[in-house]
Short mmCIF file of C-alpha atoms (C1' of nucleotides) in Angstrom, two decimals:
data_model
loop_
_atom_site.label_atom_id
_atom_site.label_comp_id
_atom_site.label_asym_id
_atom_site.label_seq_id
_atom_site.Cartn_x
_atom_site.Cartn_y
_atom_site.Cartn_z
CA MET A 1 35.15 68.33 -100.45
CA ARG A 2 36.62 65.70 -98.17
CA ASP A 3 33.67 63.43 -98.84
CA GLU A 4 34.25 63.93 -102.54
CA ASP A 5 37.87 62.89 -102.16
CA TRP A 6 36.90 59.73 -100.32
CA ALA A 7 34.36 58.87 -103.01
CA THR A 8 37.11 59.37 -105.60
CA ALA A 9 39.48 57.17 -103.63
CA THR A 10 36.95 54.36 -103.32
CA ALA A 11 36.13 54.65 -107.02
CA ILE A 12 39.80 54.08 -107.86
CA LEU A 13 39.89 51.05 -105.56
CA ARG A 14 36.73 49.61 -107.06
CA LEU A 15 38.04 50.06 -110.59
CA ALA A 16 41.39 48.49 -109.74
CA SER A 17 39.61 45.55 -108.16
CA GLU A 18 37.30 45.16 -111.14
CA LEU A 19 40.29 45.35 -113.48
CA VAL A 20 42.33 42.73 -111.66
CA GLU A 21 39.36 40.38 -111.47
CA GLY A 22 38.70 40.94 -115.16
CA ILE A 23 42.27 40.09 -116.06
CA GLN A 24 42.27 36.99 -113.86
CA SER A 25 39.01 35.63 -115.23
CA GLY A 26 39.96 36.57 -118.80
CA LEU A 27 43.23 34.68 -118.42
CA ALA A 28 41.45 31.66 -116.94
CA GLU A 29 39.02 31.64 -119.89
CA ARG A 30 41.96 31.61 -122.28
CA GLY A 31 43.58 28.68 -120.52
CA TYR A 32 46.03 30.51 -118.27
CA ASP A 33 44.73 29.42 -114.90
CA ASP A 34 48.12 29.01 -113.23
CA VAL A 35 49.21 32.64 -113.10
CA ARG A 36 48.63 35.09 -110.28
CA PRO A 37 48.49 38.89 -110.46
CA ALA A 38 52.04 39.09 -109.14
CA HIS A 39 53.21 37.07 -112.13
CA GLY A 40 51.70 39.64 -114.43
CA PHE A 41 53.88 42.36 -112.95
CA ALA A 42 56.91 40.16 -113.59
CA PHE A 43 55.80 39.72 -117.20
CA VAL A 44 55.46 43.47 -117.59
CA ARG A 45 59.00 43.97 -116.38
CA LEU A 46 60.49 41.17 -118.47
CA SER A 47 58.62 41.92 -121.66
CA ALA A 48 60.45 45.22 -121.87
CA VAL A 49 64.03 44.09 -121.20
CA PRO A 50 65.36 40.80 -119.77
CA ALA A 51 66.39 40.98 -116.12
CA THR A 52 68.14 38.88 -113.51
CA THR A 53 66.28 37.49 -110.52
CA ALA A 54 67.77 40.19 -108.31
CA GLN A 55 66.65 42.96 -110.67
CA LEU A 56 63.19 41.45 -110.85
CA ALA A 57 63.05 41.32 -107.04
CA GLU A 58 63.94 45.01 -106.86
CA TYR A 59 61.21 45.79 -109.39
CA LEU A 60 58.54 43.77 -107.61
CA GLY A 61 59.51 45.05 -104.18
CA ILE A 62 59.94 41.58 -102.67
CA THR A 63 63.01 39.65 -101.56
CA LYS A 64 65.33 37.74 -103.88
CA GLN A 65 64.22 34.52 -102.20
CA ALA A 66 60.54 35.10 -102.89
CA THR A 67 61.39 36.15 -106.42
CA SER A 68 63.48 33.03 -106.89
CA GLU A 69 60.51 30.84 -106.02
CA LEU A 70 58.23 32.84 -108.30
CA VAL A 71 60.73 32.42 -111.14
CA HIS A 72 61.00 28.67 -110.54
CA HIS A 73 57.21 28.45 -110.77
CA LEU A 74 57.06 30.38 -114.03
CA ILE A 75 59.89 28.37 -115.57
CA ALA A 76 58.30 25.07 -114.55
CA ARG A 77 55.06 26.17 -116.22
CA GLY A 78 56.84 27.24 -119.40
CA TYR A 79 56.34 31.00 -119.15
CA LEU A 80 59.99 31.94 -118.62
CA ALA A 81 63.39 30.66 -119.69
CA ARG A 82 66.89 31.30 -118.43
CA ARG A 83 69.70 32.56 -120.62
CA PRO A 84 73.31 32.97 -119.52
CA ASP A 85 74.27 36.52 -118.68
CA PRO A 86 77.26 37.27 -120.94
CA SER A 87 78.65 39.78 -118.46
CA ASP A 88 78.29 37.76 -115.23
CA ARG A 89 78.75 34.01 -114.97
CA ARG A 90 76.82 33.87 -111.67
CA ALA A 91 73.72 35.49 -113.13
CA GLN A 92 71.11 34.27 -115.56
CA LEU A 93 68.89 36.53 -117.59
CA LEU A 94 65.17 35.77 -117.48
CA VAL A 95 63.28 36.01 -120.77
CA LEU A 96 59.66 35.36 -121.72
CA THR A 97 59.00 32.23 -123.76
CA ASP A 98 56.48 32.17 -126.58
CA ARG A 99 53.94 31.00 -124.03
CA GLY A 100 54.94 33.84 -121.72
CA ARG A 101 54.45 36.38 -124.48
CA ALA A 102 51.11 34.81 -125.45
CA CYS A 103 49.97 35.01 -121.84
CA THR A 104 51.03 38.64 -121.64
CA ARG A 105 49.03 39.44 -124.77
CA ALA A 106 46.03 37.58 -123.35
CA ALA A 107 46.25 39.65 -120.17
CA GLU A 108 46.39 42.86 -122.17
CA GLN A 109 43.34 41.77 -124.15
CA ALA A 110 41.44 40.93 -120.98
CA ALA A 111 42.39 44.30 -119.51
CA ALA A 112 41.24 46.02 -122.70
CA GLU A 113 37.88 44.30 -122.39
CA THR A 114 37.40 45.71 -118.91
CA VAL A 115 38.50 49.17 -120.04
CA ASP A 116 36.09 48.85 -122.95
CA SER A 117 33.26 48.25 -120.51
CA TRP A 118 34.24 51.50 -118.81
CA ARG A 119 34.26 53.27 -122.16
CA ASN A 120 30.69 52.16 -122.71
CA ARG A 121 29.56 53.76 -119.48
CA LEU A 122 30.68 57.23 -120.65
CA SER A 123 30.38 59.52 -123.62
CA THR A 124 33.26 59.58 -126.08
CA GLU A 125 34.42 62.97 -124.82
CA GLN A 126 34.12 61.98 -121.18
CA PHE A 127 36.16 58.85 -121.75
CA ALA A 128 38.86 60.75 -123.63
CA GLU A 129 39.07 63.24 -120.77
CA LEU A 130 39.25 60.40 -118.27
CA GLN A 131 42.09 58.78 -120.19
CA SER A 132 44.13 61.93 -120.47
CA ALA A 133 43.58 62.81 -116.81
CA LEU A 134 44.62 59.32 -115.66
CA HIS A 135 47.73 59.41 -117.81
CA ALA A 136 48.57 62.87 -116.50
CA ILE A 137 48.47 61.93 -112.81
CA ALA A 138 49.72 58.33 -112.84
CA ARG A 139 53.35 58.30 -111.84
CA PRO A 140 55.65 56.33 -114.16
CA GLY A 141 57.99 53.69 -112.81
CA ARG A 142 57.52 50.30 -111.30
CA LEU A 143 54.15 48.64 -111.68
CA ARG A 144 53.83 46.64 -108.49
CA PRO A 145 51.16 44.78 -106.56
CA ALA A 146 49.15 47.29 -104.58
CA TRP A 147 49.22 45.47 -101.27
CA MET B 1 43.46 51.88 -129.31
CA ARG B 2 44.41 48.66 -127.56
CA ASP B 3 47.67 50.27 -126.43
CA GLU B 4 45.65 53.16 -125.06
CA ASP B 5 43.47 50.78 -123.10
CA TRP B 6 46.49 49.08 -121.61
CA ALA B 7 47.96 52.43 -120.64
CA THR B 8 44.66 53.32 -118.98
CA ALA B 9 44.60 49.99 -117.15
CA THR B 10 48.14 50.43 -115.83
CA ALA B 11 47.33 54.00 -114.79
CA ILE B 12 44.45 52.71 -112.66
CA LEU B 13 46.72 50.11 -111.07
CA ARG B 14 49.43 52.68 -110.35
CA LEU B 15 46.92 55.05 -108.76
CA ALA B 16 45.38 52.30 -106.64
CA SER B 17 48.85 51.26 -105.49
CA GLU B 18 49.79 54.86 -104.69
CA LEU B 19 46.52 55.33 -102.80
CA VAL B 20 46.87 52.21 -100.68
CA GLU B 21 50.48 53.07 -99.84
CA GLY B 22 49.42 56.60 -98.97
CA ILE B 23 46.71 55.36 -96.64
CA GLN B 24 49.05 52.87 -94.98
CA SER B 25 51.82 55.39 -94.40
CA GLY B 26 49.34 58.08 -93.32
CA LEU B 27 47.84 55.70 -90.78
CA ALA B 28 51.29 54.74 -89.49
CA GLU B 29 52.16 58.43 -89.06
CA ARG B 30 49.00 58.90 -87.00
CA GLY B 31 49.85 55.98 -84.74
CA TYR B 32 47.78 53.26 -86.38
CA ASP B 33 50.57 50.87 -87.33
CA ASP B 34 48.69 47.66 -86.55
CA VAL B 35 46.06 47.79 -89.28
CA ARG B 36 46.29 46.26 -92.73
CA PRO B 37 44.41 47.27 -95.88
CA ALA B 38 41.99 44.38 -95.38
CA HIS B 39 41.05 45.84 -91.99
CA GLY B 40 40.12 49.09 -93.71
CA PHE B 41 37.58 47.30 -95.86
CA ALA B 42 36.07 45.80 -92.71
CA PHE B 43 35.85 49.29 -91.18
CA VAL B 44 34.10 50.57 -94.28
CA ARG B 45 31.50 47.83 -94.00
CA LEU B 46 30.98 48.21 -90.26
CA SER B 47 30.92 52.00 -90.17
CA ALA B 48 27.73 51.93 -92.24
CA VAL B 49 25.75 49.27 -90.36
CA PRO B 50 26.85 46.71 -87.75
CA ALA B 51 27.29 43.19 -89.10
CA THR B 52 27.90 39.67 -87.88
CA THR B 53 31.14 37.83 -88.60
CA ALA B 54 29.41 35.81 -91.32
CA GLN B 55 28.06 38.93 -93.01
CA LEU B 56 31.48 40.55 -92.84
CA ALA B 57 33.03 37.43 -94.39
CA GLU B 58 30.54 37.61 -97.26
CA TYR B 59 31.39 41.28 -97.77
CA LEU B 60 35.16 40.75 -97.72
CA GLY B 61 34.98 37.67 -99.93
CA ILE B 62 36.93 35.45 -97.52
CA THR B 63 35.90 32.53 -95.32
CA LYS B 64 34.18 32.86 -91.97
CA GLN B 65 37.26 31.35 -90.33
CA ALA B 66 39.62 33.95 -91.78
CA THR B 67 37.16 36.68 -90.87
CA SER B 68 36.91 35.33 -87.34
CA GLU B 69 40.66 35.68 -86.88
CA LEU B 70 40.62 39.17 -88.37
CA VAL B 71 37.84 40.16 -85.97
CA HIS B 72 39.74 38.74 -82.99
CA HIS B 73 42.74 40.82 -83.99
CA LEU B 74 40.71 44.02 -84.27
CA ILE B 75 38.92 43.42 -80.98
CA ALA B 76 42.21 42.69 -79.20
CA ARG B 77 43.59 45.99 -80.50
CA GLY B 78 40.52 47.94 -79.45
CA TYR B 79 39.09 48.77 -82.87
CA LEU B 80 35.96 46.65 -82.64
CA ALA B 81 33.54 45.49 -79.95
CA ARG B 82 30.89 42.78 -79.86
CA ARG B 83 27.27 43.39 -79.04
CA PRO B 84 24.60 40.72 -78.63
CA ASP B 85 22.35 40.29 -81.63
CA PRO B 86 18.82 40.77 -80.32
CA SER B 87 17.38 38.55 -83.04
CA ASP B 88 19.82 35.60 -82.84
CA ARG B 89 21.45 34.31 -79.67
CA ARG B 90 24.21 32.57 -81.63
CA ALA B 91 25.31 35.74 -83.36
CA GLN B 92 27.12 38.83 -82.16
CA LEU B 93 27.01 42.16 -83.92
CA LEU B 94 30.35 43.84 -84.58
CA VAL B 95 30.54 47.57 -84.02
CA LEU B 96 33.37 50.09 -84.30
CA THR B 97 34.73 51.47 -81.02
CA ASP B 98 35.75 55.10 -80.64
CA ARG B 99 39.24 54.03 -81.62
CA GLY B 100 37.86 52.23 -84.64
CA ARG B 101 35.99 55.32 -85.74
CA ALA B 102 39.05 57.50 -85.17
CA CYS B 103 41.15 55.13 -87.26
CA THR B 104 38.56 55.20 -90.03
CA ARG B 105 38.62 59.00 -90.04
CA ALA B 106 42.43 58.96 -90.13
CA ALA B 107 42.35 56.63 -93.13
CA GLU B 108 39.91 58.91 -94.92
CA GLN B 109 42.14 61.89 -94.22
CA ALA B 110 45.21 60.06 -95.53
CA ALA B 111 43.27 59.05 -98.64
CA ALA B 112 42.17 62.66 -99.12
CA GLU B 113 45.81 63.76 -98.99
CA THR B 114 46.69 61.41 -101.81
CA VAL B 115 43.68 62.50 -103.85
CA ASP B 116 44.72 66.11 -103.17
CA SER B 117 48.10 65.39 -104.70
CA TRP B 118 46.27 64.16 -107.80
CA ARG B 119 44.18 67.32 -107.85
CA ASN B 120 47.37 69.36 -107.91
CA ARG B 121 48.58 67.60 -111.03
CA LEU B 122 45.52 68.73 -113.04
CA SER B 123 43.55 71.85 -113.81
CA THR B 124 40.40 72.42 -111.79
CA GLU B 125 38.22 71.50 -114.76
CA GLN B 126 40.23 68.40 -115.59
CA PHE B 127 40.01 67.18 -112.02
CA ALA B 128 36.26 67.78 -111.86
CA GLU B 129 35.84 65.81 -115.07
CA LEU B 130 38.01 63.03 -113.71
CA GLN B 131 35.95 62.84 -110.56
CA SER B 132 32.63 62.69 -112.35
CA ALA B 133 33.91 60.10 -114.83
CA LEU B 134 35.25 57.90 -112.02
CA HIS B 135 32.00 58.12 -110.10
CA ALA B 136 30.06 57.32 -113.26
CA ILE B 137 31.90 54.12 -114.07
CA ALA B 138 32.74 52.73 -110.62
CA ARG B 139 30.25 50.03 -109.75
CA PRO B 140 28.64 50.37 -106.33
CA GLY B 141 28.63 47.48 -103.90
CA ARG B 142 31.29 45.70 -101.94
CA LEU B 143 34.65 47.41 -101.54
CA ARG B 144 37.04 44.51 -101.35
CA PRO B 145 40.78 43.92 -101.52
CA ALA B 146 41.81 43.84 -105.14
CA TRP B 147 43.81 40.62 -104.98
"C1'" DC C 1 95.98 38.72 -104.19
"C1'" DC C 2 92.93 39.13 -100.74
"C1'" DA C 3 88.61 41.66 -98.67
"C1'" DT C 4 84.29 42.72 -99.80
"C1'" DT C 5 80.18 42.57 -102.53
"C1'" DT C 6 76.73 40.34 -105.24
"C1'" DA C 7 73.73 36.45 -107.73
"C1'" DG C 8 71.23 32.86 -106.45
"C1'" DA C 9 69.68 28.94 -103.62
"C1'" DC C 10 68.53 26.34 -99.21
"C1'" DA C 11 66.43 26.09 -94.57
"C1'" DG C 12 63.31 27.55 -91.16
"C1'" DG C 13 59.50 30.35 -89.67
"C1'" DG C 14 55.39 33.36 -89.68
"C1'" DA C 15 51.09 35.58 -91.41
"C1'" DA C 16 46.95 35.03 -93.82
"C1'" DC C 17 44.35 32.21 -96.03
"C1'" DT C 18 42.04 27.55 -97.06
"C1'" DT C 19 39.08 23.01 -96.09
"C1'" DG C 20 36.95 20.01 -92.77
"C1'" DA C 21 34.79 19.06 -88.46
"C1'" DC C 22 32.19 20.47 -84.70
"C1'" DC C 23 28.60 22.60 -81.21
"C1'" DA C 24 24.79 25.67 -80.14
"C1'" DT C 25 20.97 27.95 -81.81
"C1'" DA C 26 17.30 28.96 -85.58
"C1'" DT C 27 14.07 27.71 -88.83
"C1'" DG C 28 10.54 25.23 -91.25
"C1'" DG C 29 7.72 21.27 -92.37
"C1'" DT C 30 4.81 17.74 -90.39
"C1'" DA D 1 5.58 19.85 -80.16
"C1'" DC D 2 9.18 17.57 -82.73
"C1'" DC D 3 12.69 16.55 -85.61
"C1'" DA D 4 15.55 17.46 -89.97
"C1'" DT D 5 18.09 20.84 -91.80
"C1'" DA D 6 20.45 25.26 -92.10
"C1'" DT D 7 23.27 28.80 -89.98
"C1'" DG D 8 26.67 31.56 -86.60
"C1'" DG D 9 30.93 30.92 -84.78
"C1'" DT D 10 35.10 28.36 -83.37
"C1'" DC D 11 38.95 24.86 -83.40
"C1'" DA D 12 42.39 22.13 -85.92
"C1'" DA D 13 45.31 21.15 -89.71
"C1'" DG D 14 47.32 22.22 -94.06
"C1'" DT D 15 48.71 25.45 -98.04
"C1'" DT D 16 50.64 29.49 -100.02
"C1'" DC D 17 53.43 33.28 -100.14
"C1'" DC D 18 56.24 35.92 -97.99
"C1'" DC D 19 60.10 36.82 -94.56
"C1'" DT D 20 65.06 36.45 -92.12
"C1'" DG D 21 69.33 34.06 -91.86
"C1'" DT D 22 72.93 31.45 -93.99
"C1'" DC D 23 75.71 29.64 -97.53
"C1'" DT D 24 78.54 29.01 -102.14
"C1'" DA D 25 80.39 30.72 -106.39
"C1'" DA D 26 81.68 34.44 -109.00
"C1'" DA D 27 82.71 39.47 -109.50
"C1'" DT D 28 84.88 43.70 -108.03
"C1'" DG D 29 88.18 46.82 -106.15
"C1'" DG D 30 91.88 48.29 -103.46
#
DNA sequence: CCATTTAGACAGGGAACTTGACCATATGGT
DNA sequence: ACCATATGGTCAAGTTCCCTGTCTAAATGG
């Protein structure tokens, strides 16, 4: 039973690793070779609702300073833009540019390709059961770098 | 369909993140607060068969130099020991000490606790199906840090 | 109106990784 | 047996990404 649990744990780690590598190489193939996994988590947060640097830092679980540098990088590369925050003259809202949205879509496509390869390793019923089980146990909330 | 795949991908990432955090906090509770996730992957490799620094570097996917520093750290903390390689006087085989084995067991226990919490979110049949599906699609081979 | 908080940036430092150079030992062709 | 080349491991220097500490400008709340 314990051995089974460890095998399950390592399977999750292997799949996560395979997924991240698939997204990274898929992005590179599509011309996005200047984004890191951490940037993807920022895109996920910002594609839902614009956020300030401080809110993004809270979401990513890193300091404002590190987030500030990450944001500078993404703005310099054309993935993000600043907009004034109407309710706070100190703050600036971060929004995805067209390029940022295109990169996000490319990442989702690359992820879907990896998931597709998983689908092909199982029967249709098995894959459907896997999907529903994963969705049932995965906790909602922040999607952050694992370590 | 594509949305489903993305949801599946994020579920895997969330579970991997939850698992790694669970292992790290479980290890800290048991007194192993000086090991990082990357060290765990080294333990996994070395608990099977002893390896040289260069072989460990190949397994972890990092340079020999970075591996050398990691090994120094683990030896200084009592997790690893060197043994002469009978077939190559330049090389030294790395083996887990008692402490290293105890730490590995503690990590497996902490991982099992997290997997147990997943088991409790599903029916017995659903969890069994999840396990078999994960084992079916996870590729064997190196277990490396995801990113 | 002033004390405190908060958004964001700047400076300095550390941890973990890289590339490049190096020595000692192995290995393989002649 | 010998020498050219490859390999195990380390040292040195530089990069990246993160941290803590500090600061200014603007917001917030007695």
